[in-house]
Amino acid sequence: MYRNVELNVGGKLIRGTVRAPGEGRYPTIIFYHGFTMDRVGQRGLHEEFARECVKNGYACVRFDFYGLGESEGCFSDMTPSSEMEQAIAIYHWTYEQDFTDPANLFISGHSLGGAITAMTAAVVQPKAVVLWAPALSLYLGTMHRVRTTVGRVEGGYDIGGIKLSDAFIEDARYLDIFHKAQGYDGSRVLLIQGSEDEQVPPDSCYLYQDVYEHKVELAVLPGVDHQFTTIEWRHEVYRLSLEFFKKMTD
């Protein structure tokens, strides 16, 4: 089963895709994409994961956050807090759908989407969580991006042809991901991190261990970068993720 879907979140129209093994209810994984990305992912990273989910008996839900991909709005409209609002709405929408087994509803995300996933989990309490290279020092990473791109434009910064707004930077500066992620059972979390990640400091995964009181399962992949840019690396991420979800599925 394949569906293109739409969801209105606070007047913001976002668009997504559902893949499922067929008609009926299935254990379901929601996947949240990262900064400047979309639901397909770089070189199809997220789309291929959705197809692997279906092969393993799971439905997979992916939306483009507002201002990205096929969703409405401009990138400059996006802030981390608005993405978290959308992520929570996506979870509640998915919970009510006819393809979802609500007793087995999981969330996952990559990079900024991983941070959004971690914060969302503390609010919605999904069955289990998988984080791919989740961002933690969001403000510092954002300012590094700003300093290495074209520079200042009205109301923000030009980062490769799209505008990163001052509102995003201000939101990132005061967003305490560490504390917002607390309150979820760490024994139901898998964190996958590449040892050579050039965008998210690899050692930040150990701070996430502190968030979850060291109950999180941690897989540090030697030599692996942020976007898992070999066939072997991405397939290992898919394998680890789905093995974990299977272990958590009733």
mmCIF file of C-alpha atoms in Angstrom:
data_model
loop_
_atom_site.group_PDB
_atom_site.id
_atom_site.type_symbol
_atom_site.label_atom_id
_atom_site.label_comp_id
_atom_site.label_asym_id
_atom_site.label_seq_id
_atom_site.Cartn_x
_atom_site.Cartn_y
_atom_site.Cartn_z
ATOM 1 C CA MET A 1 0.000 0.000 0.000
ATOM 2 C CA TYR A 2 1.229 3.472 -0.949
ATOM 3 C CA ARG A 3 -0.520 6.740 -0.071
ATOM 4 C CA ASN A 4 0.296 10.412 -0.463
ATOM 5 C CA VAL A 5 -1.231 12.285 2.481
ATOM 6 C CA GLU A 6 -1.671 15.828 3.812
ATOM 7 C CA LEU A 7 -1.943 17.223 7.328
ATOM 8 C CA ASN A 8 -2.756 20.729 8.536
ATOM 9 C CA VAL A 9 -0.832 21.686 11.672
ATOM 10 C CA GLY A 10 -1.762 25.087 13.059
ATOM 11 C CA GLY A 11 -2.549 26.433 9.604
ATOM 12 C CA LYS A 12 0.584 24.912 8.084
ATOM 13 C CA LEU A 13 -0.031 22.310 5.353
ATOM 14 C CA ILE A 14 2.491 19.482 5.311
ATOM 15 C CA ARG A 15 2.624 16.557 2.910
ATOM 16 C CA GLY A 16 3.791 13.022 3.415
ATOM 17 C CA THR A 17 3.851 9.424 2.259
ATOM 18 C CA VAL A 18 2.689 6.178 3.799
ATOM 19 C CA ARG A 19 4.079 2.806 2.782
ATOM 20 C CA ALA A 20 2.622 -0.414 4.219
ATOM 21 C CA PRO A 21 2.851 -4.132 3.386
ATOM 22 C CA GLY A 22 -0.827 -4.189 2.374
ATOM 23 C CA GLU A 23 -4.288 -3.352 3.648
ATOM 24 C CA GLY A 24 -5.015 -3.779 7.354
ATOM 25 C CA ARG A 25 -3.180 -2.726 10.510
ATOM 26 C CA TYR A 26 0.586 -3.037 10.917
ATOM 27 C CA PRO A 27 3.248 -2.037 13.426
ATOM 28 C CA THR A 28 4.149 1.460 12.260
ATOM 29 C CA ILE A 29 7.349 3.521 12.229
ATOM 30 C CA ILE A 30 7.252 7.304 11.861
ATOM 31 C CA PHE A 31 10.482 8.752 10.492
ATOM 32 C CA TYR A 32 11.450 12.441 10.893
ATOM 33 C CA HIS A 33 14.007 13.895 8.463
ATOM 34 C CA GLY A 34 16.860 16.257 9.286
ATOM 35 C CA PHE A 35 17.994 19.842 8.673
ATOM 36 C CA THR A 36 17.562 21.026 5.031
ATOM 37 C CA MET A 37 16.499 17.477 4.069
ATOM 38 C CA ASP A 38 13.099 16.016 3.126
ATOM 39 C CA ARG A 39 11.260 12.738 3.556
ATOM 40 C CA VAL A 40 13.216 11.101 0.707
ATOM 41 C CA GLY A 41 16.607 11.897 2.243
ATOM 42 C CA GLN A 42 20.023 12.355 0.707
ATOM 43 C CA ARG A 43 20.450 9.837 -2.124
ATOM 44 C CA GLY A 44 17.155 8.252 -1.064
ATOM 45 C CA LEU A 45 18.362 7.337 2.442
ATOM 46 C CA HIS A 46 14.916 7.679 4.039
ATOM 47 C CA GLU A 47 12.926 6.334 1.102
ATOM 48 C CA GLU A 48 15.024 3.164 1.055
ATOM 49 C CA PHE A 49 14.515 2.782 4.806
ATOM 50 C CA ALA A 50 10.734 2.986 4.302
ATOM 51 C CA ARG A 51 10.918 0.213 1.722
ATOM 52 C CA GLU A 52 12.979 -1.917 4.107
ATOM 53 C CA CYS A 53 10.342 -1.329 6.784
ATOM 54 C CA VAL A 54 7.653 -2.688 4.455
ATOM 55 C CA LYS A 55 9.758 -5.747 3.588
ATOM 56 C CA ASN A 56 9.974 -6.474 7.321
ATOM 57 C CA GLY A 57 6.237 -6.150 7.957
ATOM 58 C CA TYR A 58 6.063 -2.510 9.114
ATOM 59 C CA ALA A 59 4.208 0.508 7.809
ATOM 60 C CA CYS A 60 6.320 3.650 7.531
ATOM 61 C CA VAL A 61 5.090 7.253 7.699
ATOM 62 C CA ARG A 62 7.265 10.168 6.516
ATOM 63 C CA PHE A 63 6.320 13.820 6.204
ATOM 64 C CA ASP A 64 8.224 16.810 4.872
ATOM 65 C CA PHE A 65 8.384 19.408 7.614
ATOM 66 C CA TYR A 66 6.868 22.798 6.759
ATOM 67 C CA GLY A 67 9.053 24.732 4.322
ATOM 68 C CA LEU A 68 10.781 21.620 2.989
ATOM 69 C CA GLY A 69 10.162 19.062 0.259
ATOM 70 C CA GLU A 70 6.577 19.068 -1.012
ATOM 71 C CA SER A 71 5.103 20.762 2.048
ATOM 72 C CA GLU A 72 3.891 24.345 1.940
ATOM 73 C CA GLY A 73 5.901 27.320 3.190
ATOM 74 C CA CYS A 74 9.492 28.469 2.850
ATOM 75 C CA PHE A 75 12.565 27.159 4.605
ATOM 76 C CA SER A 76 12.854 30.489 6.416
ATOM 77 C CA ASP A 77 9.520 29.710 8.136
ATOM 78 C CA MET A 78 11.040 26.705 9.911
ATOM 79 C CA THR A 79 12.217 26.571 13.539
ATOM 80 C CA PRO A 80 13.076 23.569 15.723
ATOM 81 C CA SER A 81 10.078 24.255 17.966
ATOM 82 C CA SER A 82 7.684 24.379 15.005
ATOM 83 C CA GLU A 83 9.090 21.065 13.748
ATOM 84 C CA MET A 84 8.493 19.525 17.155
ATOM 85 C CA GLU A 85 4.891 20.775 17.046
ATOM 86 C CA GLN A 86 4.482 19.107 13.649
ATOM 87 C CA ALA A 87 6.172 15.908 14.850
ATOM 88 C CA ILE A 88 3.698 15.592 17.720
ATOM 89 C CA ALA A 89 0.773 16.215 15.345
ATOM 90 C CA ILE A 90 2.124 13.600 12.920
ATOM 91 C CA TYR A 91 2.277 11.073 15.754
ATOM 92 C CA HIS A 92 -1.323 11.690 16.818
ATOM 93 C CA TRP A 93 -2.513 11.599 13.193
ATOM 94 C CA THR A 94 -0.720 8.297 12.594
ATOM 95 C CA TYR A 95 -2.144 6.796 15.776
ATOM 96 C CA GLU A 96 -5.673 7.267 14.374
ATOM 97 C CA GLN A 97 -5.064 5.827 10.891
ATOM 98 C CA ASP A 98 -6.545 2.584 9.607
ATOM 99 C CA PHE A 99 -3.145 1.095 8.728
ATOM 100 C CA THR A 100 -1.659 1.602 12.224
ATOM 101 C CA ASP A 101 -1.479 -0.915 15.038
ATOM 102 C CA PRO A 102 -1.647 1.676 17.855
ATOM 103 C CA ALA A 103 -0.098 -0.758 20.352
ATOM 104 C CA ASN A 104 3.039 -0.883 18.189
ATOM 105 C CA LEU A 105 3.728 2.686 17.106
ATOM 106 C CA PHE A 106 7.392 3.734 16.942
ATOM 107 C CA ILE A 107 9.300 6.894 16.057
ATOM 108 C CA SER A 108 12.717 7.481 14.533
ATOM 109 C CA GLY A 109 14.700 10.360 13.054
ATOM 110 C CA HIS A 110 18.031 11.504 11.662
ATOM 111 C CA SER A 111 20.209 14.457 12.731
ATOM 112 C CA LEU A 112 17.923 17.392 13.628
ATOM 113 C CA GLY A 113 15.099 14.907 13.058
ATOM 114 C CA GLY A 114 16.761 12.717 15.682
ATOM 115 C CA ALA A 115 16.698 15.565 18.188
ATOM 116 C CA ILE A 116 13.057 16.245 17.283
ATOM 117 C CA THR A 117 12.364 12.534 17.816
ATOM 118 C CA ALA A 118 14.016 12.523 21.241
ATOM 119 C CA MET A 119 12.008 15.539 22.431
ATOM 120 C CA THR A 120 8.768 14.252 20.915
ATOM 121 C CA ALA A 121 9.164 10.858 22.594
ATOM 122 C CA ALA A 122 9.036 12.478 26.023
ATOM 123 C CA VAL A 123 5.639 13.983 25.083
ATOM 124 C CA VAL A 124 3.871 11.193 23.171
ATOM 125 C CA GLN A 125 5.535 8.111 24.750
ATOM 126 C CA PRO A 126 5.830 5.826 21.692
ATOM 127 C CA LYS A 127 6.481 2.091 21.981
ATOM 128 C CA ALA A 128 10.194 2.570 21.172
ATOM 129 C CA VAL A 129 12.606 5.060 19.614
ATOM 130 C CA VAL A 130 15.556 4.841 17.205
ATOM 131 C CA LEU A 131 17.843 7.855 16.820
ATOM 132 C CA TRP A 132 20.264 8.225 13.905
ATOM 133 C CA ALA A 133 23.104 10.650 14.740
ATOM 134 C CA PRO A 134 20.780 12.937 16.723
ATOM 135 C CA ALA A 135 21.820 16.573 17.032
ATOM 136 C CA LEU A 136 22.317 17.919 20.547
ATOM 137 C CA SER A 137 24.349 21.150 20.384
ATOM 138 C CA LEU A 138 21.942 22.620 17.836
ATOM 139 C CA TYR A 139 22.847 26.279 18.317
ATOM 140 C CA LEU A 140 26.604 25.684 18.019
ATOM 141 C CA GLY A 141 26.111 23.553 14.912
ATOM 142 C CA THR A 142 23.872 26.189 13.370
ATOM 143 C CA MET A 143 26.358 28.992 13.992
ATOM 144 C CA HIS A 144 29.152 26.934 12.452
ATOM 145 C CA ARG A 145 26.977 26.499 9.359
ATOM 146 C CA VAL A 146 26.320 30.251 9.245
ATOM 147 C CA ARG A 147 30.018 31.141 9.453
ATOM 148 C CA THR A 148 30.949 28.852 6.566
ATOM 149 C CA THR A 149 28.344 30.009 4.039
ATOM 150 C CA VAL A 150 27.595 33.092 1.932
ATOM 151 C CA GLY A 151 26.563 35.285 4.826
ATOM 152 C CA ARG A 152 23.972 37.742 6.002
ATOM 153 C CA VAL A 153 20.733 38.529 4.134
ATOM 154 C CA GLU A 154 17.683 40.401 5.359
ATOM 155 C CA GLY A 155 16.173 38.524 8.302
ATOM 156 C CA GLY A 156 18.689 35.698 8.311
ATOM 157 C CA TYR A 157 21.548 33.986 6.470
ATOM 158 C CA ASP A 158 22.062 32.524 3.005
ATOM 159 C CA ILE A 159 23.092 28.871 3.471
ATOM 160 C CA GLY A 160 23.571 27.472 -0.004
ATOM 161 C CA GLY A 161 20.689 29.276 -1.669
ATOM 162 C CA ILE A 162 18.092 28.973 1.104
ATOM 163 C CA LYS A 163 17.492 31.398 3.953
ATOM 164 C CA LEU A 164 18.052 30.330 7.532
ATOM 165 C CA SER A 165 16.009 32.770 9.593
ATOM 166 C CA ASP A 166 17.029 34.727 12.663
ATOM 167 C CA ALA A 167 14.002 33.112 14.314
ATOM 168 C CA PHE A 168 15.526 29.651 13.817
ATOM 169 C CA ILE A 169 18.816 30.772 15.359
ATOM 170 C CA GLU A 170 17.092 32.381 18.324
ATOM 171 C CA ASP A 171 14.960 29.287 18.887
ATOM 172 C CA ALA A 172 17.996 26.995 18.639
ATOM 173 C CA ARG A 173 19.926 29.169 21.083
ATOM 174 C CA TYR A 174 17.433 28.634 23.902
ATOM 175 C CA LEU A 175 16.115 25.149 23.040
ATOM 176 C CA ASP A 176 17.322 22.747 25.735
ATOM 177 C CA ILE A 177 17.180 19.422 23.899
ATOM 178 C CA PHE A 178 18.823 17.595 26.807
ATOM 179 C CA HIS A 179 16.051 18.462 29.261
ATOM 180 C CA LYS A 180 13.168 18.263 26.784
ATOM 181 C CA ALA A 181 14.219 14.694 25.908
ATOM 182 C CA GLN A 182 14.018 13.570 29.526
ATOM 183 C CA GLY A 183 10.958 11.675 30.687
ATOM 184 C CA TYR A 184 11.092 8.789 28.214
ATOM 185 C CA ASP A 185 12.130 5.260 29.199
ATOM 186 C CA GLY A 186 15.702 4.865 27.965
ATOM 187 C CA SER A 187 15.472 1.072 27.880
ATOM 188 C CA ARG A 188 13.377 1.495 24.710
ATOM 189 C CA VAL A 189 15.896 3.668 22.809
ATOM 190 C CA LEU A 190 18.524 2.712 20.238
ATOM 191 C CA LEU A 191 21.065 5.374 19.231
ATOM 192 C CA ILE A 192 23.164 4.819 16.089
ATOM 193 C CA GLN A 193 26.177 7.098 15.658
ATOM 194 C CA GLY A 194 29.036 7.180 13.154
ATOM 195 C CA SER A 195 32.503 7.565 14.677
ATOM 196 C CA GLU A 196 33.558 9.963 11.881
ATOM 197 C CA ASP A 197 30.397 12.084 11.807
ATOM 198 C CA GLU A 198 31.408 15.490 10.453
ATOM 199 C CA GLN A 199 28.189 17.285 11.463
ATOM 200 C CA VAL A 200 27.160 15.883 14.852
ATOM 201 C CA PRO A 201 30.078 15.455 17.291
ATOM 202 C CA PRO A 202 30.313 11.680 17.848
ATOM 203 C CA ASP A 203 30.866 12.113 21.586
ATOM 204 C CA SER A 204 27.433 13.747 21.923
ATOM 205 C CA CYS A 205 25.935 10.246 21.876
ATOM 206 C CA TYR A 206 27.322 9.767 25.383
ATOM 207 C CA LEU A 207 25.390 12.830 26.564
ATOM 208 C CA TYR A 208 22.249 11.129 25.267
ATOM 209 C CA GLN A 209 23.210 8.198 27.483
ATOM 210 C CA ASP A 210 22.935 10.626 30.387
ATOM 211 C CA VAL A 211 19.478 11.690 29.194
ATOM 212 C CA TYR A 212 18.305 8.082 29.341
ATOM 213 C CA GLU A 213 20.232 7.144 32.498
ATOM 214 C CA HIS A 214 22.569 4.858 30.529
ATOM 215 C CA LYS A 215 19.747 2.481 29.593
ATOM 216 C CA VAL A 216 19.902 3.413 25.911
ATOM 217 C CA GLU A 217 21.366 0.862 23.489
ATOM 218 C CA LEU A 218 24.276 2.550 21.709
ATOM 219 C CA ALA A 219 25.791 1.468 18.387
ATOM 220 C CA VAL A 220 28.874 3.482 17.373
ATOM 221 C CA LEU A 221 29.793 2.523 13.807
ATOM 222 C CA PRO A 222 33.536 2.809 13.106
ATOM 223 C CA GLY A 223 34.543 5.026 10.181
ATOM 224 C CA VAL A 224 30.948 6.039 9.383
ATOM 225 C CA ASP A 225 29.960 9.616 8.444
ATOM 226 C CA HIS A 226 26.808 11.636 9.078
ATOM 227 C CA GLN A 227 24.808 10.605 5.990
ATOM 228 C CA PHE A 228 25.914 6.935 5.996
ATOM 229 C CA THR A 229 27.303 7.387 2.498
ATOM 230 C CA THR A 230 28.147 3.843 1.484
ATOM 231 C CA ILE A 231 25.780 1.009 0.634
ATOM 232 C CA GLU A 232 27.279 -1.069 3.449
ATOM 233 C CA TRP A 233 26.842 1.692 6.038
ATOM 234 C CA ARG A 234 23.233 2.504 5.218
ATOM 235 C CA HIS A 235 22.243 -1.158 5.149
ATOM 236 C CA GLU A 236 23.847 -1.627 8.563
ATOM 237 C CA VAL A 237 21.796 1.287 9.922
ATOM 238 C CA TYR A 238 18.626 -0.225 8.463
ATOM 239 C CA ARG A 239 19.477 -3.660 9.878
ATOM 240 C CA LEU A 240 20.193 -2.368 13.387
ATOM 241 C CA SER A 241 17.064 -0.218 13.392
ATOM 242 C CA LEU A 242 14.695 -2.944 12.257
ATOM 243 C CA GLU A 243 16.199 -5.599 14.535
ATOM 244 C CA PHE A 244 15.603 -3.236 17.444
ATOM 245 C CA PHE A 245 12.021 -2.477 16.388
ATOM 246 C CA LYS A 246 11.307 -6.188 16.004
ATOM 247 C CA LYS A 247 12.607 -6.804 19.507
ATOM 248 C CA MET A 248 10.212 -4.123 20.802
ATOM 249 C CA THR A 249 7.150 -5.295 18.808
ATOM 250 C CA ASP A 250 4.458 -7.352 20.542
#
